[in-house]
GROMACS .gro file of C-alpha atoms in nm:
model
  510
    1MET     CA    1  -2.626  -0.762   1.949
    2GLU     CA    2  -2.913  -0.517   1.961
    3GLY     CA    3  -3.251  -0.518   1.793
    4GLU     CA    4  -3.525  -0.260   1.755
    5ASP     CA    5  -3.856  -0.253   1.569
    6ASP     CA    6  -3.952   0.109   1.625
    7VAL     CA    7  -3.706   0.263   1.377
    8HIS     CA    8  -3.870   0.292   1.036
    9MET     CA    9  -3.754   0.433   0.708
   10ALA     CA   10  -4.047   0.473   0.474
   11THR     CA   11  -3.986   0.444   0.103
   12GLU     CA   12  -4.226   0.433  -0.184
   13GLY     CA   13  -4.202   0.059  -0.227
   14LEU     CA   14  -4.076  -0.089   0.099
   15ASP     CA   15  -4.090   0.007   0.463
   16TRP     CA   16  -3.734  -0.054   0.581
   17LYS     CA   17  -3.678  -0.122   0.951
   18PHE     CA   18  -3.366  -0.153   1.160
   19SER     CA   19  -3.313  -0.509   1.280
   20GLN     CA   20  -2.977  -0.573   1.447
   21VAL     CA   21  -2.625  -0.448   1.491
   22PHE     CA   22  -2.314  -0.643   1.584
   23GLY     CA   23  -1.995  -0.478   1.705
   24GLU     CA   24  -2.111  -0.118   1.726
   25PRO     CA   25  -1.835   0.076   1.906
   26ALA     CA   26  -1.912   0.280   2.213
   27ALA     CA   27  -1.893   0.657   2.200
   28GLY     CA   28  -1.531   0.762   2.179
   29GLU     CA   29  -1.404   0.407   2.126
   30GLU     CA   30  -1.125   0.385   1.871
   31VAL     CA   31  -1.174   0.125   1.599
   32GLN     CA   32  -0.872  -0.092   1.526
   33GLU     CA   33  -0.790  -0.143   1.159
   34VAL     CA   34  -0.775  -0.523   1.199
   35ASP     CA   35  -1.141  -0.521   1.310
   36ILE     CA   36  -1.272  -0.346   0.997
   37ILE     CA   37  -1.504  -0.576   0.800
   38SER     CA   38  -1.380  -0.645   0.447
   39ALA     CA   39  -1.618  -0.914   0.313
   40ILE     CA   40  -1.982  -1.023   0.363
   41GLU     CA   41  -2.161  -1.326   0.221
   42PHE     CA   42  -2.494  -1.505   0.281
   43ASP     CA   43  -2.514  -1.876   0.212
   44LYS     CA   44  -2.769  -2.004  -0.040
   45SER     CA   45  -3.045  -2.045   0.220
   46GLY     CA   46  -2.976  -1.717   0.396
   47ASP     CA   47  -2.971  -1.892   0.734
   48HIS     CA   48  -2.597  -1.842   0.771
   49LEU     CA   49  -2.388  -1.531   0.724
   50ALA     CA   50  -2.010  -1.502   0.703
   51THR     CA   51  -1.794  -1.194   0.740
   52GLY     CA   52  -1.421  -1.145   0.698
   53ASP     CA   53  -1.210  -0.864   0.838
   54CYS     CA   54  -0.875  -0.698   0.786
   55GLY     CA   55  -0.725  -0.910   1.063
   56GLY     CA   56  -0.774  -1.232   0.864
   57ARG     CA   57  -1.062  -1.361   1.074
   58VAL     CA   58  -1.386  -1.517   0.952
   59VAL     CA   59  -1.692  -1.474   1.174
   60LEU     CA   60  -2.005  -1.684   1.124
   61PHE     CA   61  -2.359  -1.591   1.224
   62GLU     CA   62  -2.664  -1.817   1.235
   63ARG     CA   63  -3.028  -1.722   1.203
   64ILE     CA   64  -3.238  -1.793   1.510
   65ASN     CA   65  -3.591  -1.759   1.371
   66LYS     CA   66  -3.559  -1.955   1.050
   67THR     CA   67  -3.850  -1.916   0.809
   68ASP     CA   68  -4.011  -2.126   0.543
   69HIS     CA   69  -3.841  -1.980   0.235
   70ALA     CA   70  -4.099  -2.135   0.005
   71ASP     CA   71  -4.374  -1.932   0.171
   72HIS     CA   72  -4.161  -1.619   0.173
   73ARG     CA   73  -4.081  -1.666  -0.194
   74ARG     CA   74  -4.454  -1.649  -0.262
   75ASP     CA   75  -4.459  -1.320  -0.071
   76LEU     CA   76  -4.185  -1.185  -0.294
   77ASP     CA   77  -4.386  -1.279  -0.601
   78GLY     CA   78  -4.659  -1.027  -0.520
   79MET     CA   79  -4.798  -1.056  -0.171
   80ASP     CA   80  -4.742  -0.811   0.111
   81CYS     CA   81  -4.399  -0.860   0.261
   82SER     CA   82  -4.445  -0.613   0.545
   83SER     CA   83  -4.579  -0.882   0.776
   84SER     CA   84  -4.253  -1.075   0.762
   85ARG     CA   85  -4.085  -1.135   1.094
   86ARG     CA   86  -3.772  -0.948   1.186
   87PRO     CA   87  -3.477  -1.174   1.100
   88GLU     CA   88  -3.265  -1.244   1.405
   89TYR     CA   89  -2.908  -1.370   1.386
   90ARG     CA   90  -2.670  -1.473   1.657
   91TYR     CA   91  -2.297  -1.511   1.674
   92LYS     CA   92  -2.200  -1.869   1.592
   93THR     CA   93  -1.820  -1.895   1.582
   94GLU     CA   94  -1.507  -1.737   1.442
   95PHE     CA   95  -1.166  -1.861   1.332
   96GLN     CA   96  -0.839  -1.723   1.204
   97SER     CA   97  -0.842  -1.786   0.831
   98HIS     CA   98  -0.521  -1.609   0.719
   99GLU     CA   99  -0.205  -1.485   0.885
  100PRO     CA  100   0.030  -1.210   0.765
  101GLU     CA  101   0.311  -1.345   0.549
  102PHE     CA  102   0.626  -1.218   0.382
  103ASP     CA  103   0.741  -1.315   0.035
  104TYR     CA  104   1.119  -1.313   0.066
  105LEU     CA  105   1.174  -1.363  -0.308
  106LYS     CA  106   0.980  -1.048  -0.395
  107SER     CA  107   1.039  -0.861  -0.066
  108LEU     CA  108   0.662  -0.827  -0.041
  109GLU     CA  109   0.439  -0.825   0.264
  110ILE     CA  110   0.118  -1.024   0.220
  111GLU     CA  111  -0.164  -0.890   0.433
  112GLU     CA  112  -0.399  -1.119   0.620
  113LYS     CA  113  -0.703  -0.914   0.508
  114ILE     CA  114  -0.991  -1.125   0.376
  115ASN     CA  115  -1.082  -1.004   0.026
  116HIS     CA  116  -1.367  -1.242  -0.052
  117ILE     CA  117  -1.575  -1.517   0.108
  118ARG     CA  118  -1.786  -1.768  -0.083
  119TRP     CA  119  -2.007  -2.040   0.064
  120CYS     CA  120  -1.969  -2.380  -0.100
  121HIS     CA  121  -2.232  -2.613   0.042
  122THR     CA  122  -2.368  -2.762   0.361
  123ALA     CA  123  -2.369  -3.138   0.411
  124ASN     CA  124  -2.422  -3.357   0.717
  125GLY     CA  125  -2.435  -3.056   0.942
  126ALA     CA  126  -2.097  -2.929   0.822
  127MET     CA  127  -2.048  -2.594   0.647
  128PHE     CA  128  -1.791  -2.539   0.373
  129LEU     CA  129  -1.666  -2.202   0.255
  130LEU     CA  130  -1.381  -2.042   0.062
  131SER     CA  131  -1.188  -1.741   0.186
  132THR     CA  132  -0.903  -1.556   0.022
  133ASN     CA  133  -0.653  -1.283   0.090
  134ASP     CA  134  -0.428  -1.129  -0.177
  135LYS     CA  135  -0.245  -1.452  -0.261
  136THR     CA  136  -0.391  -1.763  -0.098
  137ILE     CA  137  -0.734  -1.926  -0.108
  138LYS     CA  138  -0.842  -2.166   0.165
  139CYS     CA  139  -1.131  -2.410   0.189
  140TRP     CA  140  -1.272  -2.438   0.541
  141LYS     CA  141  -1.496  -2.699   0.697
  142VAL     CA  142  -1.690  -2.592   1.004
  143GLN     CA  143  -1.880  -2.855   1.200
  144GLU     CA  144  -1.989  -2.942   1.550
  145LYS     CA  145  -1.777  -3.190   1.739
  146LYS     CA  146  -1.825  -3.342   2.081
  147ILE     CA  147  -1.571  -3.245   2.342
  148LYS     CA  148  -1.445  -3.564   2.506
  149LYS     CA  149  -1.348  -3.563   2.870
  150ILE     CA  150  -1.196  -3.819   3.104
  151CYS     CA  151  -1.417  -3.909   3.397
  152HIS     CA  152  -1.520  -4.203   3.619
  153MET     CA  153  -1.170  -4.293   3.722
  154ASN     CA  154  -1.306  -4.549   3.971
  155ILE     CA  155  -1.033  -4.424   4.207
  156GLU     CA  156  -1.111  -4.148   4.449
  157PRO     CA  157  -0.894  -3.837   4.406
  158PRO     CA  158  -0.623  -3.786   4.666
  159LYS     CA  159  -0.741  -3.603   4.977
  160PRO     CA  160  -0.512  -3.382   5.190
  161THR     CA  161  -0.494  -3.471   5.558
  162SER     CA  162  -0.411  -3.262   5.860
  163ASN     CA  163  -0.045  -3.357   5.852
  164GLY     CA  164  -0.014  -3.250   5.488
  165PHE     CA  165   0.018  -3.602   5.348
  166VAL     CA  166  -0.207  -3.742   5.072
  167SER     CA  167  -0.450  -4.016   5.152
  168GLY     CA  168  -0.734  -4.191   4.979
  169SER     CA  169  -0.944  -4.498   5.038
  170ASN     CA  170  -0.865  -4.642   4.699
  171VAL     CA  171  -0.510  -4.510   4.664
  172PRO     CA  172  -0.278  -4.797   4.740
  173THR     CA  173   0.031  -4.726   4.951
  174MET     CA  174   0.325  -4.944   5.019
  175SER     CA  175   0.309  -5.132   5.346
  176LYS     CA  176   0.600  -5.115   5.586
  177PRO     CA  177   0.866  -5.365   5.484
  178HIS     CA  178   1.004  -5.613   5.735
  179THR     CA  179   1.377  -5.667   5.737
  180ALA     CA  180   1.597  -5.859   5.971
  181ASN     CA  181   1.871  -5.607   6.018
  182GLY     CA  182   1.812  -5.329   5.763
  183ASP     CA  183   1.723  -5.022   5.967
  184GLY     CA  184   1.872  -4.795   5.698
  185ILE     CA  185   1.661  -4.955   5.426
  186ASP     CA  186   1.358  -4.944   5.654
  187LYS     CA  187   1.398  -4.567   5.710
  188HIS     CA  188   1.454  -4.502   5.339
  189LEU     CA  189   1.142  -4.690   5.229
  190ARG     CA  190   0.938  -4.537   5.511
  191CYS     CA  191   1.039  -4.192   5.384
  192MET     CA  192   0.928  -4.283   5.032
  193SER     CA  193   0.590  -4.407   5.151
  194ASP     CA  194   0.531  -4.088   5.346
  195ASN     CA  195   0.572  -3.857   5.042
  196VAL     CA  196   0.437  -4.036   4.736
  197PRO     CA  197   0.181  -4.311   4.682
  198PHE     CA  198   0.347  -4.632   4.578
  199PRO     CA  199   0.164  -4.934   4.434
  200SER     CA  200   0.125  -5.226   4.666
  201TRP     CA  201   0.118  -5.592   4.583
  202ARG     CA  202  -0.224  -5.597   4.743
  203VAL     CA  203  -0.391  -5.423   4.437
  204SER     CA  204  -0.638  -5.682   4.316
  205SER     CA  205  -0.767  -5.514   3.997
  206LEU     CA  206  -0.662  -5.253   3.733
  207HIS     CA  207  -0.872  -4.935   3.722
  208LEU     CA  208  -0.900  -4.753   3.382
  209PRO     CA  209  -1.045  -4.405   3.314
  210MET     CA  210  -1.364  -4.365   3.112
  211VAL     CA  211  -1.377  -4.123   2.813
  212THR     CA  212  -1.718  -3.966   2.757
  213GLY     CA  213  -1.851  -3.687   2.534
  214HIS     CA  214  -2.027  -3.401   2.704
  215GLU     CA  215  -2.087  -3.070   2.524
  216THR     CA  216  -2.039  -2.989   2.155
  217SER     CA  217  -1.819  -2.719   2.006
  218LEU     CA  218  -1.784  -2.575   1.657
  219VAL     CA  219  -1.450  -2.662   1.504
  220ALA     CA  220  -1.310  -2.500   1.188
  221ARG     CA  221  -1.059  -2.703   0.992
  222CYS     CA  222  -0.872  -2.597   0.680
  223ARG     CA  223  -0.929  -2.878   0.432
  224ARG     CA  224  -0.730  -2.738   0.141
  225THR     CA  225  -0.504  -2.446   0.057
  226TYR     CA  226  -0.491  -2.316  -0.300
  227ALA     CA  227  -0.170  -2.117  -0.330
  228HIS     CA  228   0.112  -2.010  -0.564
  229ALA     CA  229  -0.114  -1.947  -0.863
  230HIS     CA  230  -0.141  -1.566  -0.869
  231ASP     CA  231   0.134  -1.313  -0.924
  232TYR     CA  232  -0.105  -1.025  -0.855
  233HIS     CA  233  -0.361  -0.955  -0.585
  234ILE     CA  234  -0.669  -1.178  -0.593
  235ASN     CA  235  -0.977  -0.957  -0.626
  236SER     CA  236  -1.253  -1.219  -0.656
  237ILE     CA  237  -1.348  -1.583  -0.621
  238SER     CA  238  -1.669  -1.745  -0.744
  239ASN     CA  239  -1.818  -2.093  -0.716
  240ASN     CA  240  -1.947  -2.281  -1.016
  241SER     CA  241  -2.300  -2.420  -1.020
  242ASP     CA  242  -2.157  -2.768  -1.081
  243GLY     CA  243  -2.033  -2.775  -0.721
  244GLU     CA  244  -1.694  -2.903  -0.831
  245THR     CA  245  -1.500  -2.601  -0.955
  246PHE     CA  246  -1.445  -2.234  -0.879
  247ILE     CA  247  -1.254  -1.943  -1.030
  248SER     CA  248  -1.012  -1.694  -0.880
  249GLY     CA  249  -0.924  -1.369  -1.050
  250ASP     CA  250  -0.645  -1.117  -1.009
  251ASP     CA  251  -0.556  -0.807  -1.209
  252LEU     CA  252  -0.442  -0.994  -1.520
  253ARG     CA  253  -0.549  -1.358  -1.493
  254ILE     CA  254  -0.842  -1.581  -1.405
  255ASN     CA  255  -0.773  -1.937  -1.291
  256LEU     CA  256  -1.009  -2.235  -1.279
  257TRP     CA  257  -0.975  -2.473  -0.983
  258ASN     CA  258  -1.114  -2.812  -0.896
  259MET     CA  259  -1.233  -2.813  -0.536
  260GLU     CA  260  -1.053  -3.140  -0.466
  261ILE     CA  261  -0.718  -3.044  -0.626
  262SER     CA  262  -0.517  -2.774  -0.453
  263ASN     CA  263  -0.181  -2.802  -0.629
  264GLN     CA  264  -0.297  -2.734  -0.985
  265SER     CA  265  -0.518  -2.479  -1.157
  266PHE     CA  266  -0.599  -2.395  -1.519
  267ASN     CA  267  -0.546  -2.046  -1.654
  268ILE     CA  268  -0.856  -1.959  -1.858
  269VAL     CA  269  -0.808  -1.582  -1.897
  270ASP     CA  270  -0.477  -1.400  -1.945
  271VAL     CA  271  -0.477  -1.033  -2.042
  272LYS     CA  272  -0.112  -0.971  -1.962
  273PRO     CA  273   0.057  -0.808  -2.264
  274ALA     CA  274   0.399  -0.915  -2.386
  275ASN     CA  275   0.526  -0.571  -2.287
  276MET     CA  276   0.384  -0.440  -1.959
  277GLU     CA  277   0.419  -0.086  -2.091
  278ASP     CA  278   0.133  -0.169  -2.328
  279LEU     CA  279  -0.101  -0.254  -2.039
  280THR     CA  280  -0.416  -0.042  -2.058
  281GLU     CA  281  -0.679  -0.257  -1.886
  282VAL     CA  282  -0.697  -0.485  -1.582
  283ILE     CA  283  -0.953  -0.733  -1.447
  284THR     CA  284  -1.153  -0.597  -1.154
  285SER     CA  285  -1.412  -0.868  -1.078
  286ALA     CA  286  -1.519  -1.212  -1.201
  287GLU     CA  287  -1.823  -1.428  -1.138
  288PHE     CA  288  -1.974  -1.754  -1.261
  289HIS     CA  289  -2.325  -1.767  -1.405
  290PRO     CA  290  -2.566  -1.890  -1.133
  291SER     CA  291  -2.696  -2.186  -1.335
  292HIS     CA  292  -2.487  -2.233  -1.652
  293CYS     CA  293  -2.164  -2.398  -1.542
  294HIS     CA  294  -1.992  -2.312  -1.873
  295MET     CA  295  -2.054  -1.937  -1.856
  296LEU     CA  296  -1.880  -1.664  -1.658
  297ALA     CA  297  -1.831  -1.290  -1.672
  298TYR     CA  298  -1.556  -1.052  -1.574
  299SER     CA  299  -1.536  -0.674  -1.559
  300SER     CA  300  -1.248  -0.443  -1.640
  301SER     CA  301  -1.106  -0.107  -1.542
  302LYS     CA  302  -1.235   0.038  -1.870
  303GLY     CA  303  -1.601  -0.013  -1.781
  304SER     CA  304  -1.662  -0.322  -1.992
  305ILE     CA  305  -1.807  -0.662  -1.902
  306ARG     CA  306  -1.705  -0.969  -2.100
  307LEU     CA  307  -1.908  -1.288  -2.111
  308LEU     CA  308  -1.708  -1.609  -2.163
  309ASP     CA  309  -1.817  -1.953  -2.273
  310LEU     CA  310  -1.589  -2.234  -2.156
  311ARG     CA  311  -1.724  -2.461  -2.429
  312GLN     CA  312  -1.555  -2.254  -2.699
  313SER     CA  313  -1.193  -2.300  -2.594
  314ALA     CA  314  -0.980  -2.392  -2.295
  315LEU     CA  315  -0.812  -2.050  -2.298
  316CYS     CA  316  -1.079  -1.781  -2.320
  317ASP     CA  317  -0.866  -1.523  -2.498
  318GLY     CA  318  -1.182  -1.416  -2.678
  319HIS     CA  319  -1.527  -1.337  -2.544
  320SER     CA  320  -1.873  -1.440  -2.652
  321LYS     CA  321  -2.024  -1.099  -2.566
  322LEU     CA  322  -1.897  -0.756  -2.469
  323LEU     CA  323  -2.123  -0.533  -2.260
  324LYS     CA  324  -2.006  -0.174  -2.282
  325GLU     CA  325  -2.182   0.159  -2.299
  326HIS     CA  326  -2.051   0.392  -2.568
  327GLU     CA  327  -1.926   0.731  -2.457
  328ALA     CA  328  -2.120   1.043  -2.540
  329PRO     CA  329  -1.929   1.265  -2.787
  330GLY     CA  330  -1.724   1.532  -2.612
  331ALA     CA  331  -1.785   1.385  -2.266
  332ARG     CA  332  -1.429   1.272  -2.199
  333SER     CA  333  -1.222   1.426  -1.923
  334PHE     CA  334  -0.919   1.341  -1.712
  335PHE     CA  335  -1.142   1.139  -1.475
  336THR     CA  336  -1.342   0.951  -1.739
  337ASP     CA  337  -1.139   0.630  -1.731
  338ILE     CA  338  -1.100   0.635  -1.353
  339ILE     CA  339  -1.471   0.664  -1.271
  340ALA     CA  340  -1.560   0.416  -1.546
  341SER     CA  341  -1.370   0.134  -1.375
  342ILE     CA  342  -1.614  -0.134  -1.255
  343SER     CA  343  -1.551  -0.238  -0.896
  344ASP     CA  344  -1.808  -0.519  -0.869
  345ILE     CA  345  -2.048  -0.727  -1.078
  346LYS     CA  346  -2.330  -0.957  -0.973
  347PHE     CA  347  -2.551  -1.192  -1.176
  348SER     CA  348  -2.921  -1.183  -1.101
  349LYS     CA  349  -3.068  -1.499  -0.951
  350GLY     CA  350  -3.198  -1.616  -1.288
  351GLY     CA  351  -2.880  -1.516  -1.472
  352ARG     CA  352  -3.053  -1.296  -1.728
  353HIS     CA  353  -2.917  -0.969  -1.590
  354ILE     CA  354  -2.584  -0.842  -1.458
  355LEU     CA  355  -2.554  -0.557  -1.209
  356SER     CA  356  -2.233  -0.354  -1.222
  357ARG     CA  357  -2.102  -0.078  -0.998
  358ASP     CA  358  -1.859   0.188  -1.107
  359TYR     CA  359  -1.765   0.491  -0.900
  360MET     CA  360  -2.056   0.709  -1.006
  361THR     CA  361  -2.336   0.471  -1.103
  362LEU     CA  362  -2.510   0.136  -1.080
  363LYS     CA  363  -2.594  -0.022  -1.415
  364LEU     CA  364  -2.826  -0.311  -1.486
  365TRP     CA  365  -2.742  -0.505  -1.801
  366ASP     CA  366  -2.943  -0.756  -2.000
  367ILE     CA  367  -2.696  -1.013  -2.131
  368ASN     CA  368  -2.888  -1.014  -2.459
  369MET     CA  369  -2.837  -0.638  -2.505
  370ASP     CA  370  -2.470  -0.552  -2.524
  371SER     CA  371  -2.475  -0.188  -2.635
  372VAL     CA  372  -2.655  -0.013  -2.351
  373PRO     CA  373  -2.769  -0.099  -1.996
  374VAL     CA  374  -3.142  -0.140  -1.940
  375ALA     CA  375  -3.121   0.097  -1.643
  376THR     CA  376  -2.867   0.334  -1.493
  377PHE     CA  377  -2.885   0.462  -1.136
  378GLN     CA  378  -2.692   0.771  -1.034
  379VAL     CA  379  -2.527   0.709  -0.697
  380HIS     CA  380  -2.255   0.974  -0.667
  381GLU     CA  381  -2.368   1.245  -0.905
  382TYR     CA  382  -2.328   1.499  -0.625
  383LEU     CA  383  -1.953   1.422  -0.629
  384ARG     CA  384  -1.896   1.530  -0.986
  385PRO     CA  385  -1.787   1.884  -0.887
  386LYS     CA  386  -1.551   1.733  -0.628
  387LEU     CA  387  -1.372   1.474  -0.843
  388CYS     CA  388  -1.046   1.665  -0.824
  389ASP     CA  389  -1.057   1.658  -0.445
  390MET     CA  390  -1.155   1.291  -0.444
  391TYR     CA  391  -0.859   1.217  -0.669
  392GLU     CA  392  -0.615   1.398  -0.442
  393ASN     CA  393  -0.723   1.203  -0.132
  394ASP     CA  394  -0.753   0.873  -0.326
  395SER     CA  395  -1.124   0.837  -0.247
  396ILE     CA  396  -1.195   0.812  -0.618
  397PHE     CA  397  -1.034   0.467  -0.611
  398ASP     CA  398  -1.272   0.327  -0.344
  399LYS     CA  399  -1.424  -0.007  -0.444
  400PHE     CA  400  -1.797  -0.019  -0.369
  401GLU     CA  401  -1.988  -0.346  -0.395
  402CYS     CA  402  -2.342  -0.398  -0.521
  403CYS     CA  403  -2.621  -0.652  -0.472
  404LEU     CA  404  -2.962  -0.753  -0.608
  405SER     CA  405  -3.274  -0.873  -0.431
  406GLY     CA  406  -3.374  -1.235  -0.476
  407ASP     CA  407  -3.673  -1.140  -0.691
  408GLY     CA  408  -3.461  -0.906  -0.905
  409GLN     CA  409  -3.690  -0.608  -0.840
  410ARG     CA  410  -3.440  -0.398  -0.645
  411VAL     CA  411  -3.069  -0.322  -0.633
  412ALA     CA  412  -2.851  -0.171  -0.362
  413THR     CA  413  -2.504  -0.030  -0.314
  414GLY     CA  414  -2.305   0.169  -0.059
  415SER     CA  415  -2.189   0.528  -0.039
  416TYR     CA  416  -2.018   0.771   0.196
  417SER     CA  417  -2.128   0.877   0.546
  418ASN     CA  418  -2.213   0.509   0.602
  419LEU     CA  419  -2.510   0.544   0.367
  420PHE     CA  420  -2.645   0.277   0.138
  421ARG     CA  421  -2.890   0.328  -0.146
  422VAL     CA  422  -3.177   0.109  -0.265
  423PHE     CA  423  -3.333   0.147  -0.610
  424GLY     CA  424  -3.634  -0.018  -0.771
  425CYS     CA  425  -3.535  -0.159  -1.109
  426SER     CA  426  -3.867  -0.288  -1.243
  427GLU     CA  427  -4.009  -0.103  -1.543
  428GLY     CA  428  -4.161   0.229  -1.444
  429SER     CA  429  -4.044   0.210  -1.084
  430SER     CA  430  -3.932   0.532  -0.917
  431GLU     CA  431  -3.846   0.370  -0.585
  432GLU     CA  432  -3.532   0.519  -0.440
  433ALA     CA  433  -3.414   0.538  -0.081
  434THR     CA  434  -3.101   0.655   0.095
  435LEU     CA  435  -3.057   0.482   0.431
  436GLU     CA  436  -2.798   0.534   0.700
  437ALA     CA  437  -2.623   0.236   0.858
  438THR     CA  438  -2.675   0.319   1.222
  439LYS     CA  439  -2.893   0.202   1.508
  440ASN     CA  440  -3.083   0.531   1.506
  441PRO     CA  441  -3.079   0.616   1.136
  442THR     CA  442  -3.133   0.961   0.993
  443ARG     CA  443  -3.385   0.951   0.711
  444ARG     CA  444  -3.228   1.072   0.387
  445GLN     CA  445  -3.455   1.030   0.088
  446ILE     CA  446  -3.404   1.167  -0.260
  447GLN     CA  447  -3.689   1.123  -0.506
  448THR     CA  448  -3.639   1.119  -0.881
  449PRO     CA  449  -3.885   1.107  -1.172
  450PRO     CA  450  -4.005   0.762  -1.285
  451ARG     CA  451  -3.741   0.559  -1.466
  452PHE     CA  452  -3.798   0.345  -1.769
  453PRO     CA  453  -3.561   0.108  -1.947
  454ARG     CA  454  -3.256   0.287  -2.085
  455SER     CA  455  -3.337   0.601  -1.884
  456LEU     CA  456  -3.095   0.770  -1.646
  457GLY     CA  457  -3.198   0.861  -1.292
  458THR     CA  458  -3.068   1.191  -1.159
  459LEU     CA  459  -2.966   1.331  -0.824
  460PRO     CA  460  -2.953   1.702  -0.739
  461ARG     CA  461  -2.600   1.834  -0.727
  462VAL     CA  462  -2.475   1.965  -0.397
  463SER     CA  463  -2.306   2.295  -0.328
  464ARG     CA  464  -1.928   2.283  -0.327
  465ARG     CA  465  -1.758   2.347   0.007
  466GLY     CA  466  -1.398   2.374  -0.102
  467SER     CA  467  -1.152   2.090  -0.056
  468ASP     CA  468  -1.282   1.975   0.283
  469ASN     CA  469  -1.408   1.625   0.354
  470LEU     CA  470  -1.777   1.714   0.363
  471GLY     CA  471  -2.058   1.783   0.117
  472ILE     CA  472  -2.422   1.875   0.173
  473ASP     CA  473  -2.725   1.683   0.048
  474ILE     CA  474  -3.067   1.835  -0.025
  475ASN     CA  475  -3.176   1.774   0.335
  476GLY     CA  476  -2.890   1.987   0.466
  477SER     CA  477  -2.705   1.686   0.604
  478SER     CA  478  -2.332   1.657   0.562
  479TYR     CA  479  -2.149   1.380   0.377
  480ASP     CA  480  -1.843   1.242   0.551
  481PHE     CA  481  -1.607   1.085   0.298
  482SER     CA  482  -1.394   0.923   0.568
  483ARG     CA  483  -1.687   0.695   0.659
  484LYS     CA  484  -1.756   0.468   0.365
  485LEU     CA  485  -1.988   0.171   0.330
  486LEU     CA  486  -1.813  -0.057   0.082
  487HIS     CA  487  -1.958  -0.401   0.158
  488LEU     CA  488  -2.318  -0.519   0.169
  489ALA     CA  489  -2.528  -0.824   0.079
  490TRP     CA  490  -2.895  -0.894   0.011
  491HIS     CA  491  -3.063  -1.198   0.163
  492PRO     CA  492  -3.123  -1.452  -0.119
  493ASN     CA  493  -3.491  -1.512  -0.034
  494GLU     CA  494  -3.612  -1.211   0.163
  495ASN     CA  495  -3.603  -0.833   0.158
  496SER     CA  496  -3.323  -0.809   0.409
  497ILE     CA  497  -2.992  -0.626   0.374
  498VAL     CA  498  -2.676  -0.658   0.581
  499CYS     CA  499  -2.403  -0.397   0.545
  500ALA     CA  500  -2.068  -0.324   0.702
  501ALA     CA  501  -1.977   0.017   0.840
  502SER     CA  502  -1.619   0.000   0.965
  503ASN     CA  503  -1.619  -0.280   1.224
  504SER     CA  504  -1.999  -0.284   1.272
  505LEU     CA  505  -2.247  -0.512   1.101
  506TYR     CA  506  -2.595  -0.361   1.049
  507MET     CA  507  -2.906  -0.548   0.939
  508TYR     CA  508  -3.228  -0.407   0.794
  509TYR     CA  509  -3.545  -0.574   0.673
  510ALA     CA  510  -3.869  -0.477   0.497
   0.00000   0.00000   0.00000
């Protein structure tokens, strides 16, 4: 862990500062694929952070300098947040959540990679969370337990003597037997008494060991395993606000689970056609509304978001609302459907807005306006001339996540060269920053004209450099498409962002 306060990245709205890094590799050190971070999640308070990696491990971090979130929430409502203390986290524990498996019926290898992590709740000092790989969801309970040790034996330990035999003041040995004419027996018993202690009839009391608890240790225990419910890879899990249920979604189905029942789930969404040749759309992400336990949303590979109401029917084969932006006439190309696929959606804290990320843009939707997003942020506009190259090396299928600040005033997402971008989404805001996930970040800022609802932000296009793996931004810096920042999360109550670059976890605050 390392922390620095002297690295600043000035933006129009916030002064971002580097806070900490965990797991940064040394120069020339090769990163193992199993160590690459694949999931990040803050708990509701922000005092705990969980990460999952491609090796099936879950690592937990705990905040050291916990703050009064009520006071900080007042700061977010309009006061100066620059005086906030640098958030400091420390490693808490880790455990192996999933192991590699093999499905012999389908001849299919099931990776141990953690796809999603969701915190459930904290009660009586214990933490509960859900983690999933492609096929199996597990509920984990992490709590402190006292390590019990045996001590106070009331019998001194055996002590070696000069002749190599064991002696002790409280260790009883057999006295020499007296026999009338049994020299052979006498020698045999004397030999036994010389090598091993043997209880004597002169022991007057029974000595028992004492069991006492000394130090405490964090123990992770799998409470339930939710398996055998998905034929396709699980891409998302989401907790319900009722605290009793959660959903899991794969390419074609969304299942509803009760937290206490692991052997049964209810299929609430099924988009699988009768003939798989007719399949034109798959589910890419699903999430419950933060406060309405009957409402959820899921995104698709065709760039649409469907809102569902569980009060209407048990099987949500219809939707209550469809959020989809209509295509401009004549704008279609070979890549239109590919780059329109939504890789992640997030509800705002109040539930009024939904943030979606497709390959090229971030879009902020008002759930009461289904025809057009209230704001669109161009993230990868500089890649438009290179889409053919990105298609050939499969980079066009990268799944970038997105996140919103707790006050809903800003949004963030990742990009290439281990960059992540922060945009102001309040009306009239032109805040826009490009930050590099590194301990000594290079400032990369791209300013755009002020944005208003329904307006599109723009980024200058970069010059094409053939089919190599690099592009150039307006500052003359190169983009490295082999280094991608896919996963990030915003602290629920503060202006603090944590993001994963390969196997390193970087934290920034403002």
